[in-house]
Short mmCIF file of C-alpha atoms in Angstrom, two decimals:
data_model
loop_
_atom_site.label_atom_id
_atom_site.label_comp_id
_atom_site.label_asym_id
_atom_site.label_seq_id
_atom_site.Cartn_x
_atom_site.Cartn_y
_atom_site.Cartn_z
CA UNK A 26 12.86 23.31 6.24
CA UNK A 27 9.57 22.94 4.37
CA UNK A 28 10.37 23.26 0.67
CA UNK A 29 7.33 24.73 -1.16
CA UNK A 30 8.15 22.55 -4.20
CA UNK A 31 7.72 19.35 -2.19
CA UNK A 32 4.25 18.14 -1.15
CA UNK A 33 4.16 17.21 2.50
CA UNK A 34 3.02 13.73 3.40
CA UNK A 35 1.14 12.36 6.37
CA UNK A 36 2.30 8.85 7.21
CA UNK A 37 0.64 5.98 9.03
CA UNK A 38 1.07 2.21 9.17
CA UNK A 39 4.44 0.68 8.34
CA UNK A 40 3.70 -2.00 5.76
CA UNK A 41 5.44 -5.16 4.59
CA UNK A 42 4.20 -7.30 1.71
CA UNK A 43 5.63 -10.82 1.66
CA UNK A 44 5.09 -13.00 -1.40
CA UNK A 45 5.74 -16.73 -1.43
CA UNK A 46 5.55 -19.74 -3.69
CA UNK A 47 4.62 -22.93 -1.85
CA UNK A 48 6.88 -25.91 -2.54
CA UNK A 49 3.91 -28.15 -3.22
CA UNK A 50 5.75 -31.41 -4.08
CA UNK A 51 7.75 -31.27 -0.84
CA UNK A 52 4.67 -30.26 1.13
CA UNK A 53 2.57 -33.12 -0.22
CA UNK A 54 5.44 -35.48 0.51
CA UNK A 55 4.88 -35.01 4.25
CA UNK A 56 2.75 -37.38 6.25
CA UNK A 57 -0.84 -36.10 6.58
CA UNK A 58 -0.52 -35.71 10.35
CA UNK A 59 2.62 -33.57 9.98
CA UNK A 60 0.97 -31.39 7.33
CA UNK A 61 -1.99 -30.89 9.63
CA UNK A 62 0.26 -29.94 12.54
CA UNK A 63 2.28 -27.39 10.55
CA UNK A 64 -0.83 -25.91 8.94
CA UNK A 65 -2.54 -25.51 12.31
CA UNK A 66 0.56 -23.84 13.77
CA UNK A 67 0.65 -21.32 10.91
CA UNK A 68 -3.09 -20.64 11.12
CA UNK A 69 -2.81 -19.97 14.85
CA UNK A 70 0.00 -17.47 14.27
CA UNK A 71 -1.89 -15.64 11.51
CA UNK A 72 -4.96 -15.42 13.74
CA UNK A 73 -2.83 -13.93 16.52
CA UNK A 74 -1.56 -11.32 14.06
CA UNK A 75 -5.07 -9.85 13.77
CA UNK A 76 -4.33 -7.21 16.42
CA UNK A 77 -6.88 -4.50 15.74
CA UNK A 78 -5.62 -1.00 16.49
CA UNK A 79 -2.07 -2.30 16.94
CA UNK A 80 -1.91 -3.69 13.43
CA UNK A 81 -2.95 -6.68 11.42
CA UNK A 82 -1.77 -9.16 8.81
CA UNK A 83 -3.88 -9.88 5.74
CA UNK A 84 -3.46 -13.34 4.13
CA UNK A 85 -4.15 -13.53 0.39
CA UNK A 86 -3.95 -16.42 -2.04
CA UNK A 87 -2.42 -15.45 -5.40
CA UNK A 88 -3.56 -16.29 -8.91
CA UNK A 89 -0.99 -17.02 -11.59
CA UNK A 90 2.69 -17.91 -11.63
CA UNK A 91 4.07 -15.04 -9.49
CA UNK A 92 3.37 -16.82 -6.23
CA UNK A 93 0.82 -18.69 -4.14
CA UNK A 94 0.55 -16.66 -0.95
CA UNK A 95 0.82 -12.95 -0.07
CA UNK A 96 0.92 -11.65 3.48
CA UNK A 97 0.30 -7.93 4.02
CA UNK A 98 1.55 -6.84 7.44
CA UNK A 99 0.50 -3.43 8.82
CA UNK A 100 2.24 -2.33 12.02
CA UNK A 101 3.09 0.79 14.04
CA UNK A 102 6.84 0.60 13.35
CA UNK A 103 9.55 -1.13 11.34
CA UNK A 104 10.56 -2.96 14.52
CA UNK A 105 7.12 -4.54 14.64
CA UNK A 106 7.34 -5.40 10.94
CA UNK A 107 10.64 -7.13 11.66
CA UNK A 108 8.97 -9.08 14.48
CA UNK A 109 6.22 -10.18 12.09
CA UNK A 110 8.75 -11.27 9.48
CA UNK A 111 10.71 -13.24 12.08
CA UNK A 112 7.54 -14.87 13.37
CA UNK A 113 6.68 -16.10 9.87
CA UNK A 114 10.22 -17.36 9.33
CA UNK A 115 9.99 -19.30 12.61
CA UNK A 116 7.07 -21.40 11.41
CA UNK A 117 7.58 -25.02 10.47
CA UNK A 118 5.68 -24.18 7.28
CA UNK A 119 8.40 -21.70 6.31
CA UNK A 120 10.62 -24.55 5.09
CA UNK A 121 8.03 -25.04 2.35
CA UNK A 122 7.71 -21.34 1.41
CA UNK A 123 9.92 -19.90 -1.32
CA UNK A 124 10.03 -16.08 -1.21
CA UNK A 125 9.23 -14.58 -4.62
CA UNK A 126 9.05 -10.93 -3.64
CA UNK A 127 8.56 -8.37 -0.91
CA UNK A 128 7.70 -4.70 -0.55
CA UNK A 129 8.39 -2.23 2.27
CA UNK A 130 6.43 1.02 2.54
CA UNK A 131 4.30 3.29 4.75
CA UNK A 132 0.69 4.34 4.37
CA UNK A 133 0.88 7.82 2.88
CA UNK A 134 -1.42 10.75 2.18
CA UNK A 135 0.20 13.28 -0.16
CA UNK A 136 -0.83 16.84 0.71
CA UNK A 137 -0.45 18.74 -2.56
CA UNK A 138 -3.25 21.28 -2.13
CA UNK A 139 -2.81 21.54 1.64
CA UNK A 140 0.94 22.18 1.33
CA UNK A 141 0.31 25.14 -0.97
CA UNK A 142 -2.47 26.47 1.27
CA UNK A 143 -0.33 26.34 4.39
CA UNK A 144 2.56 28.12 2.67
CA UNK A 145 0.17 30.82 1.49
CA UNK A 146 -1.42 31.30 4.92
CA UNK A 147 1.91 31.55 6.71
CA UNK A 148 3.29 33.99 4.13
CA UNK A 149 0.21 36.16 4.63
CA UNK A 150 0.99 36.16 8.36
CA UNK A 151 4.44 37.55 7.53
CA UNK A 152 6.35 34.41 8.53
CA UNK A 153 9.59 33.94 6.62
CA UNK A 154 10.22 30.61 4.92
CA UNK A 155 13.05 28.79 6.70
CA UNK A 156 12.65 30.63 10.01
CA UNK A 157 12.05 28.78 13.27
CA UNK A 158 8.70 30.54 13.61
CA UNK A 159 7.63 29.39 10.14
CA UNK A 160 8.67 25.78 10.82
CA UNK A 161 6.84 25.67 14.16
CA UNK A 162 3.67 27.08 12.63
CA UNK A 163 3.89 24.74 9.65
CA UNK A 164 4.42 21.68 11.85
CA UNK A 165 1.46 22.74 13.98
CA UNK A 166 -0.83 22.90 10.98
CA UNK A 167 0.38 19.50 9.76
CA UNK A 168 -0.32 18.00 13.16
CA UNK A 169 -3.89 19.28 13.00
CA UNK A 170 -4.29 17.66 9.59
CA UNK A 171 -2.79 14.42 10.93
CA UNK A 172 -5.40 14.29 13.68
CA UNK A 173 -8.17 14.98 11.19
CA UNK A 174 -7.24 12.04 8.92
CA UNK A 175 -5.90 9.60 11.53
CA UNK A 176 -8.44 6.95 10.53
CA UNK A 177 -7.10 7.00 6.97
CA UNK A 178 -3.48 6.77 8.10
CA UNK A 179 -4.18 3.76 10.31
CA UNK A 180 -6.91 2.21 8.20
CA UNK A 181 -8.31 -1.19 9.04
CA UNK A 182 -8.01 -3.21 5.80
CA UNK A 183 -11.52 -4.15 4.70
CA UNK A 184 -12.70 -7.74 4.69
CA UNK A 185 -13.29 -7.79 0.96
CA UNK A 186 -12.68 -10.95 -0.99
CA UNK A 187 -10.56 -9.69 -3.89
CA UNK A 188 -7.20 -7.98 -3.50
CA UNK A 189 -4.93 -6.31 -6.07
CA UNK A 190 -1.44 -5.04 -5.26
CA UNK A 191 1.03 -3.25 -7.52
CA UNK A 192 4.00 -0.88 -7.15
CA UNK A 193 4.48 2.21 -9.30
CA UNK A 194 6.69 5.24 -9.81
CA UNK A 195 6.53 8.64 -11.50
CA UNK A 196 8.62 9.06 -14.65
CA UNK A 197 11.95 10.84 -14.54
CA UNK A 198 12.69 10.30 -18.21
CA UNK A 199 14.39 12.40 -20.85
CA UNK A 200 11.18 13.97 -22.14
CA UNK A 201 8.78 13.65 -19.22
CA UNK A 202 9.88 14.19 -15.62
CA UNK A 203 7.26 14.44 -12.89
CA UNK A 204 9.70 16.03 -10.46
CA UNK A 205 10.48 19.07 -12.59
CA UNK A 206 6.83 20.01 -13.15
CA UNK A 207 5.57 22.90 -11.08
CA UNK A 208 3.88 22.24 -7.76
CA UNK A 209 0.69 23.77 -9.16
CA UNK A 210 0.65 21.45 -12.19
CA UNK A 211 1.37 18.36 -10.10
CA UNK A 212 -1.39 19.30 -7.66
CA UNK A 213 -3.85 19.82 -10.51
CA UNK A 214 -3.02 16.48 -12.09
CA UNK A 215 -3.30 14.61 -8.81
CA UNK A 216 -6.64 16.28 -8.09
CA UNK A 217 -7.95 15.07 -11.45
CA UNK A 218 -6.47 11.63 -10.81
CA UNK A 219 -8.24 11.41 -7.45
CA UNK A 220 -11.59 12.32 -8.98
CA UNK A 221 -11.57 9.08 -10.98
CA UNK A 222 -11.04 7.05 -7.82
CA UNK A 223 -13.94 8.80 -6.12
CA UNK A 224 -16.25 7.57 -8.90
CA UNK A 225 -15.65 4.09 -7.50
CA UNK A 226 -16.34 4.98 -3.87
CA UNK A 227 -18.13 2.12 -2.18
CA UNK A 228 -16.95 -0.38 -4.80
CA UNK A 229 -13.25 -0.42 -3.93
CA UNK A 230 -11.06 0.47 -0.96
CA UNK A 231 -7.65 1.87 -1.85
CA UNK A 232 -4.59 1.96 0.41
CA UNK A 233 -1.67 4.00 -0.94
CA UNK A 234 1.75 3.48 0.58
CA UNK A 235 4.93 5.49 0.02
CA UNK A 236 8.19 3.65 -0.53
CA UNK A 237 10.71 6.26 -1.66
CA UNK A 238 13.91 5.36 0.18
CA UNK A 239 12.44 2.02 1.27
CA UNK A 240 12.08 -0.04 -1.91
CA UNK A 241 12.74 -0.09 -5.66
CA UNK A 242 9.48 1.61 -6.63
CA UNK A 243 8.07 4.85 -5.22
CA UNK A 244 4.55 3.85 -4.19
CA UNK A 245 2.56 0.71 -3.52
CA UNK A 246 -1.18 0.41 -4.18
CA UNK A 247 -3.49 -2.09 -2.49
CA UNK A 248 -7.06 -2.39 -3.76
CA UNK A 249 -9.82 -4.35 -2.01
CA UNK A 250 -13.16 -5.10 -3.67
CA UNK A 251 -16.03 -7.58 -3.69
CA UNK A 252 -15.92 -7.79 -7.49
CA UNK A 253 -12.50 -8.11 -9.21
CA UNK A 254 -13.86 -6.49 -12.38
CA UNK A 255 -13.75 -3.18 -10.50
CA UNK A 256 -9.93 -3.33 -10.52
CA UNK A 257 -9.85 -3.60 -14.31
CA UNK A 258 -12.35 -0.79 -14.84
CA UNK A 259 -10.72 1.59 -12.33
CA UNK A 260 -7.14 1.10 -13.50
CA UNK A 261 -8.15 1.18 -17.17
CA UNK A 262 -9.96 4.50 -16.70
CA UNK A 263 -7.03 5.95 -14.79
CA UNK A 264 -4.70 5.12 -17.68
CA UNK A 265 -6.31 7.97 -19.60
CA UNK A 266 -5.80 10.77 -17.09
CA UNK A 267 -2.82 13.07 -17.51
CA UNK A 268 -0.93 11.99 -14.38
CA UNK A 269 -0.96 8.36 -15.51
CA UNK A 270 -0.78 8.71 -19.29
CA UNK A 271 2.34 10.87 -19.21
CA UNK A 272 4.02 10.15 -15.93
CA UNK A 273 3.10 6.74 -14.47
CA UNK A 274 5.32 3.66 -14.57
CA UNK A 275 3.81 0.43 -13.24
CA UNK A 276 5.44 -2.60 -11.71
CA UNK A 277 4.05 -6.14 -11.59
CA UNK A 278 0.43 -6.70 -10.60
CA UNK A 279 -0.58 -9.31 -8.01
CA UNK A 280 -4.18 -10.44 -7.76
CA UNK A 281 -5.76 -12.86 -5.33
CA UNK A 282 -8.31 -13.77 -2.69
CA UNK A 283 -8.29 -12.59 0.89
CA UNK A 284 -9.09 -15.42 3.31
CA UNK A 285 -9.53 -15.99 7.03
CA UNK A 286 -6.49 -17.33 8.93
CA UNK A 287 -8.45 -20.35 10.15
CA UNK A 288 -8.90 -21.36 6.50
CA UNK A 289 -5.15 -21.73 5.84
CA UNK A 290 -5.15 -25.52 6.47
CA UNK A 291 -7.91 -25.89 3.86
CA UNK A 292 -5.79 -24.00 1.30
CA UNK A 293 -2.73 -26.11 2.09
CA UNK A 294 -4.90 -29.19 1.60
CA UNK A 295 -5.77 -28.12 -1.94
CA UNK A 296 -9.05 -26.26 -1.46
CA UNK A 297 -10.03 -22.61 -1.98
CA UNK A 298 -10.01 -20.95 1.44
CA UNK A 299 -13.00 -18.83 2.45
CA UNK A 300 -13.24 -15.33 3.87
CA UNK A 301 -15.44 -16.04 6.85
CA UNK A 302 -17.74 -13.14 7.88
#
């Protein structure tokens, strides 16, 4: 049944974020030839994970104490995410990686306005909510929308140098609860929220993933930009809109540099890895 209070979602890539700290003292304790062998093995695997339309894995160095390396895996299914996780754990390098966090989610487009429009159109056609005819018609309209936005659901992460990832939820507190606001008010607030992001079109690429039922937070946000200052300006401006000021709760922020898989040995040798064009 399609509850008119609940915005429908269109879902795409299954996504796994893996965050690691490198055990540098143990790593540097290896003989140079062994370090080179393990680094080359890991670089070869990461390069093979660049699979185009079947998914990809984005390697990111991390700034700060929360970790050294973040891998963002995008795949068609959870089974393929599991295969990616197992492949990483099978590396010789894995003995020198200490997991510091992870996040499981799916690329998501929330359809606030479209959900209300579809309900209105079907009601005007005389279809009764909860009937088989209503559900078939509703599913048909959603499928048309899914085809229209397929490129956004299975987006190819941009090759932009700077990456920011953070999880977030909507408040369900004593005084402010996102989930008891009317569908119309939530749709209005999200429309206003989205307008801020559109001001930064061309400067930042945003990938929103849904994680309700999958992880401790409700959404994950990945931002890609050529200039990291854009992250600060965008998120600061969004703090002032109604949806964020009253209802947003933010988790930890992770910031780093996207790099090419072939550059992993350079990073493990103590140098900043490049994002090769």
